[in-house]
Amino acid sequence: MADLKDFAEQLVNLTVKEVNELADILKEEYGIEPAAAAVAVAGGGAAAGGGEEAAEEKSEFDVILTAAGGSKLAVVKLVKELTGLGLKDAKEIVDSAPKAVKEGVAKDEAEGIKKSLEEAGAEVELK
């Protein structure tokens, strides 16, 4: 299961150039037409004409809480701590997942927040 999660993370983090190379390999070696998958993996901004440079230069990320997981109380407390919101507002974010916890943060900060939330039992993604 961990191998599949690593593989999924690698797919999500591919650049536009790498997605195009993967599409060529799938088409030439396996006869698979991955056009729709390539657009989905590339992401909305890059696929909409942002180009390879936009995908590689992304400096701001949104931390999205997708599910609270098993220990909802711990996640609510952590969201409260990370955002500086009150308990009621933090609980509202957790209850209305998928919901942005932090928006427009640097990559290192976003990854740190993601790691903290995952350790508390939440499911998180970066956009």
PDB file of C-alpha atoms in Angstrom:
ATOM      1  CA  MET A   1       0.000   0.000   0.000  1.00  0.00           C
ATOM      2  CA  ALA A   2       2.839   2.413   0.827  1.00  0.00           C
ATOM      3  CA  ASP A   3       4.372   1.721  -2.588  1.00  0.00           C
ATOM      4  CA  LEU A   4       1.120   2.732  -4.281  1.00  0.00           C
ATOM      5  CA  LYS A   5       0.948   5.954  -2.275  1.00  0.00           C
ATOM      6  CA  ASP A   6       4.543   6.755  -3.250  1.00  0.00           C
ATOM      7  CA  PHE A   7       3.715   6.015  -6.874  1.00  0.00           C
ATOM      8  CA  ALA A   8       0.623   8.232  -6.723  1.00  0.00           C
ATOM      9  CA  GLU A   9       2.650  11.055  -5.200  1.00  0.00           C
ATOM     10  CA  GLN A  10       5.249  10.713  -7.960  1.00  0.00           C
ATOM     11  CA  LEU A  11       2.506  10.924 -10.593  1.00  0.00           C
ATOM     12  CA  VAL A  12       0.978  14.018  -9.023  1.00  0.00           C
ATOM     13  CA  ASN A  13       4.353  15.763  -8.861  1.00  0.00           C
ATOM     14  CA  LEU A  14       5.294  15.201 -12.527  1.00  0.00           C
ATOM     15  CA  THR A  15       6.154  18.255 -14.610  1.00  0.00           C
ATOM     16  CA  VAL A  16       4.364  18.900 -17.889  1.00  0.00           C
ATOM     17  CA  LYS A  17       7.415  17.693 -19.803  1.00  0.00           C
ATOM     18  CA  GLU A  18       7.516  14.447 -17.794  1.00  0.00           C
ATOM     19  CA  VAL A  19       3.779  13.881 -18.332  1.00  0.00           C
ATOM     20  CA  ASN A  20       4.274  14.249 -22.081  1.00  0.00           C
ATOM     21  CA  GLU A  21       7.184  11.785 -22.015  1.00  0.00           C
ATOM     22  CA  LEU A  22       5.083   9.321 -20.008  1.00  0.00           C
ATOM     23  CA  ALA A  23       2.235   9.673 -22.510  1.00  0.00           C
ATOM     24  CA  ASP A  24       4.632   8.913 -25.378  1.00  0.00           C
ATOM     25  CA  ILE A  25       5.979   5.818 -23.611  1.00  0.00           C
ATOM     26  CA  LEU A  26       2.480   4.519 -22.825  1.00  0.00           C
ATOM     27  CA  LYS A  27       1.380   5.067 -26.434  1.00  0.00           C
ATOM     28  CA  GLU A  28       4.465   3.660 -28.181  1.00  0.00           C
ATOM     29  CA  GLU A  29       5.291   0.712 -25.932  1.00  0.00           C
ATOM     30  CA  TYR A  30       1.861  -0.320 -24.641  1.00  0.00           C
ATOM     31  CA  GLY A  31      -0.625   1.034 -27.176  1.00  0.00           C
ATOM     32  CA  ILE A  32      -2.433   3.095 -24.533  1.00  0.00           C
ATOM     33  CA  GLU A  33      -3.827   6.523 -25.473  1.00  0.00           C
ATOM     34  CA  PRO A  34      -3.367   8.502 -22.215  1.00  0.00           C
ATOM     35  CA  ALA A  35      -4.573  11.912 -23.449  1.00  0.00           C
ATOM     36  CA  ALA A  36      -7.219  12.428 -20.756  1.00  0.00           C
ATOM     37  CA  ALA A  37      -4.971  11.094 -18.010  1.00  0.00           C
ATOM     38  CA  ALA A  38      -2.112  13.365 -19.054  1.00  0.00           C
ATOM     39  CA  VAL A  39      -4.332  16.429 -18.724  1.00  0.00           C
ATOM     40  CA  ALA A  40      -5.558  15.309 -15.299  1.00  0.00           C
ATOM     41  CA  VAL A  41      -2.042  14.624 -14.014  1.00  0.00           C
ATOM     42  CA  ALA A  42      -0.660  17.855 -15.436  1.00  0.00           C
ATOM     43  CA  GLY A  43      -3.118  19.872 -13.357  1.00  0.00           C
ATOM     44  CA  GLY A  44      -5.571  22.560 -14.288  1.00  0.00           C
ATOM     45  CA  GLY A  45      -3.193  25.546 -14.436  1.00  0.00           C
ATOM     46  CA  ALA A  46      -0.550  23.913 -16.602  1.00  0.00           C
ATOM     47  CA  ALA A  47      -3.098  22.271 -18.883  1.00  0.00           C
ATOM     48  CA  ALA A  48      -4.927  25.566 -19.376  1.00  0.00           C
ATOM     49  CA  GLY A  49      -1.876  27.067 -21.101  1.00  0.00           C
ATOM     50  CA  GLY A  50       0.293  28.057 -18.146  1.00  0.00           C
ATOM     51  CA  GLY A  51       3.079  26.046 -19.713  1.00  0.00           C
ATOM     52  CA  GLU A  52       5.941  24.125 -18.236  1.00  0.00           C
ATOM     53  CA  GLU A  53       7.476  27.190 -16.617  1.00  0.00           C
ATOM     54  CA  ALA A  54       4.341  27.849 -14.560  1.00  0.00           C
ATOM     55  CA  ALA A  55       4.274  24.271 -13.280  1.00  0.00           C
ATOM     56  CA  GLU A  56       7.936  24.334 -12.268  1.00  0.00           C
ATOM     57  CA  GLU A  57       7.908  27.812 -10.707  1.00  0.00           C
ATOM     58  CA  LYS A  58       4.936  27.337  -8.410  1.00  0.00           C
ATOM     59  CA  SER A  59       5.927  28.945  -5.137  1.00  0.00           C
ATOM     60  CA  GLU A  60       2.618  29.168  -3.293  1.00  0.00           C
ATOM     61  CA  PHE A  61       0.565  26.190  -2.223  1.00  0.00           C
ATOM     62  CA  ASP A  62      -2.822  25.616  -0.636  1.00  0.00           C
ATOM     63  CA  VAL A  63      -3.033  23.018   2.131  1.00  0.00           C
ATOM     64  CA  ILE A  64      -6.348  21.194   1.677  1.00  0.00           C
ATOM     65  CA  LEU A  65      -7.799  19.029   4.446  1.00  0.00           C
ATOM     66  CA  THR A  66      -9.583  16.221   2.588  1.00  0.00           C
ATOM     67  CA  ALA A  67     -10.704  14.171   5.626  1.00  0.00           C
ATOM     68  CA  ALA A  68     -10.344  14.404   9.396  1.00  0.00           C
ATOM     69  CA  GLY A  69      -9.492  10.736   9.837  1.00  0.00           C
ATOM     70  CA  GLY A  70      -9.932   8.741  13.003  1.00  0.00           C
ATOM     71  CA  SER A  71      -8.833  11.311  15.575  1.00  0.00           C
ATOM     72  CA  LYS A  72     -10.985  14.273  14.675  1.00  0.00           C
ATOM     73  CA  LEU A  73     -10.415  16.077  17.983  1.00  0.00           C
ATOM     74  CA  ALA A  74      -6.635  16.067  17.521  1.00  0.00           C
ATOM     75  CA  VAL A  75      -7.060  17.400  13.992  1.00  0.00           C
ATOM     76  CA  VAL A  76      -9.390  20.190  15.168  1.00  0.00           C
ATOM     77  CA  LYS A  77      -6.875  21.219  17.852  1.00  0.00           C
ATOM     78  CA  LEU A  78      -4.043  21.214  15.313  1.00  0.00           C
ATOM     79  CA  VAL A  79      -6.044  23.251  12.778  1.00  0.00           C
ATOM     80  CA  LYS A  80      -6.833  25.725  15.560  1.00  0.00           C
ATOM     81  CA  GLU A  81      -3.129  25.970  16.412  1.00  0.00           C
ATOM     82  CA  LEU A  82      -1.953  26.250  12.787  1.00  0.00           C
ATOM     83  CA  THR A  83      -4.482  28.866  11.713  1.00  0.00           C
ATOM     84  CA  GLY A  84      -4.867  30.910  14.880  1.00  0.00           C
ATOM     85  CA  LEU A  85      -8.630  30.531  14.603  1.00  0.00           C
ATOM     86  CA  GLY A  86     -11.000  29.877  17.461  1.00  0.00           C
ATOM     87  CA  LEU A  87     -12.130  26.375  18.338  1.00  0.00           C
ATOM     88  CA  LYS A  88     -15.519  26.809  16.629  1.00  0.00           C
ATOM     89  CA  ASP A  89     -13.946  28.007  13.353  1.00  0.00           C
ATOM     90  CA  ALA A  90     -11.325  25.248  13.402  1.00  0.00           C
ATOM     91  CA  LYS A  91     -14.043  22.637  13.970  1.00  0.00           C
ATOM     92  CA  GLU A  92     -16.034  24.112  11.089  1.00  0.00           C
ATOM     93  CA  ILE A  93     -13.036  23.701   8.744  1.00  0.00           C
ATOM     94  CA  VAL A  94     -12.576  20.077   9.799  1.00  0.00           C
ATOM     95  CA  ASP A  95     -16.300  19.305   9.545  1.00  0.00           C
ATOM     96  CA  SER A  96     -16.581  20.797   6.052  1.00  0.00           C
ATOM     97  CA  ALA A  97     -13.630  18.894   4.528  1.00  0.00           C
ATOM     98  CA  PRO A  98     -12.410  19.037   1.846  1.00  0.00           C
ATOM     99  CA  LYS A  99     -11.501  22.562   2.868  1.00  0.00           C
ATOM    100  CA  ALA A 100      -8.411  24.770   2.679  1.00  0.00           C
ATOM    101  CA  VAL A 101      -6.560  25.055   5.985  1.00  0.00           C
ATOM    102  CA  LYS A 102      -3.924  27.497   4.706  1.00  0.00           C
ATOM    103  CA  GLU A 103      -3.708  29.190   1.323  1.00  0.00           C
ATOM    104  CA  GLY A 104      -0.793  30.751  -0.514  1.00  0.00           C
ATOM    105  CA  VAL A 105       1.986  29.401   1.696  1.00  0.00           C
ATOM    106  CA  ALA A 106       5.555  28.525   0.715  1.00  0.00           C
ATOM    107  CA  LYS A 107       6.303  24.937  -0.278  1.00  0.00           C
ATOM    108  CA  ASP A 108       8.345  24.148   2.855  1.00  0.00           C
ATOM    109  CA  GLU A 109       5.658  25.528   5.160  1.00  0.00           C
ATOM    110  CA  ALA A 110       2.914  23.713   3.231  1.00  0.00           C
ATOM    111  CA  GLU A 111       4.780  20.394   3.476  1.00  0.00           C
ATOM    112  CA  GLY A 112       5.337  20.933   7.199  1.00  0.00           C
ATOM    113  CA  ILE A 113       1.646  21.630   7.775  1.00  0.00           C
ATOM    114  CA  LYS A 114       0.717  18.591   5.694  1.00  0.00           C
ATOM    115  CA  LYS A 115       3.067  16.369   7.688  1.00  0.00           C
ATOM    116  CA  SER A 116       1.698  17.656  11.006  1.00  0.00           C
ATOM    117  CA  LEU A 117      -1.900  17.092   9.973  1.00  0.00           C
ATOM    118  CA  GLU A 118      -1.151  13.614   8.633  1.00  0.00           C
ATOM    119  CA  GLU A 119       0.580  12.702  11.898  1.00  0.00           C
ATOM    120  CA  ALA A 120      -2.598  13.774  13.699  1.00  0.00           C
ATOM    121  CA  GLY A 121      -4.547  11.350  11.482  1.00  0.00           C
ATOM    122  CA  ALA A 122      -5.935  13.687   8.816  1.00  0.00           C
ATOM    123  CA  GLU A 123      -5.852  13.240   5.065  1.00  0.00           C
ATOM    124  CA  VAL A 124      -4.270  16.236   3.369  1.00  0.00           C
ATOM    125  CA  GLU A 125      -3.245  17.325  -0.115  1.00  0.00           C
ATOM    126  CA  LEU A 126      -1.288  20.267  -1.502  1.00  0.00           C
ATOM    127  CA  LYS A 127      -2.530  22.255  -4.470  1.00  0.00           C
TER     128      LYS A 127
END
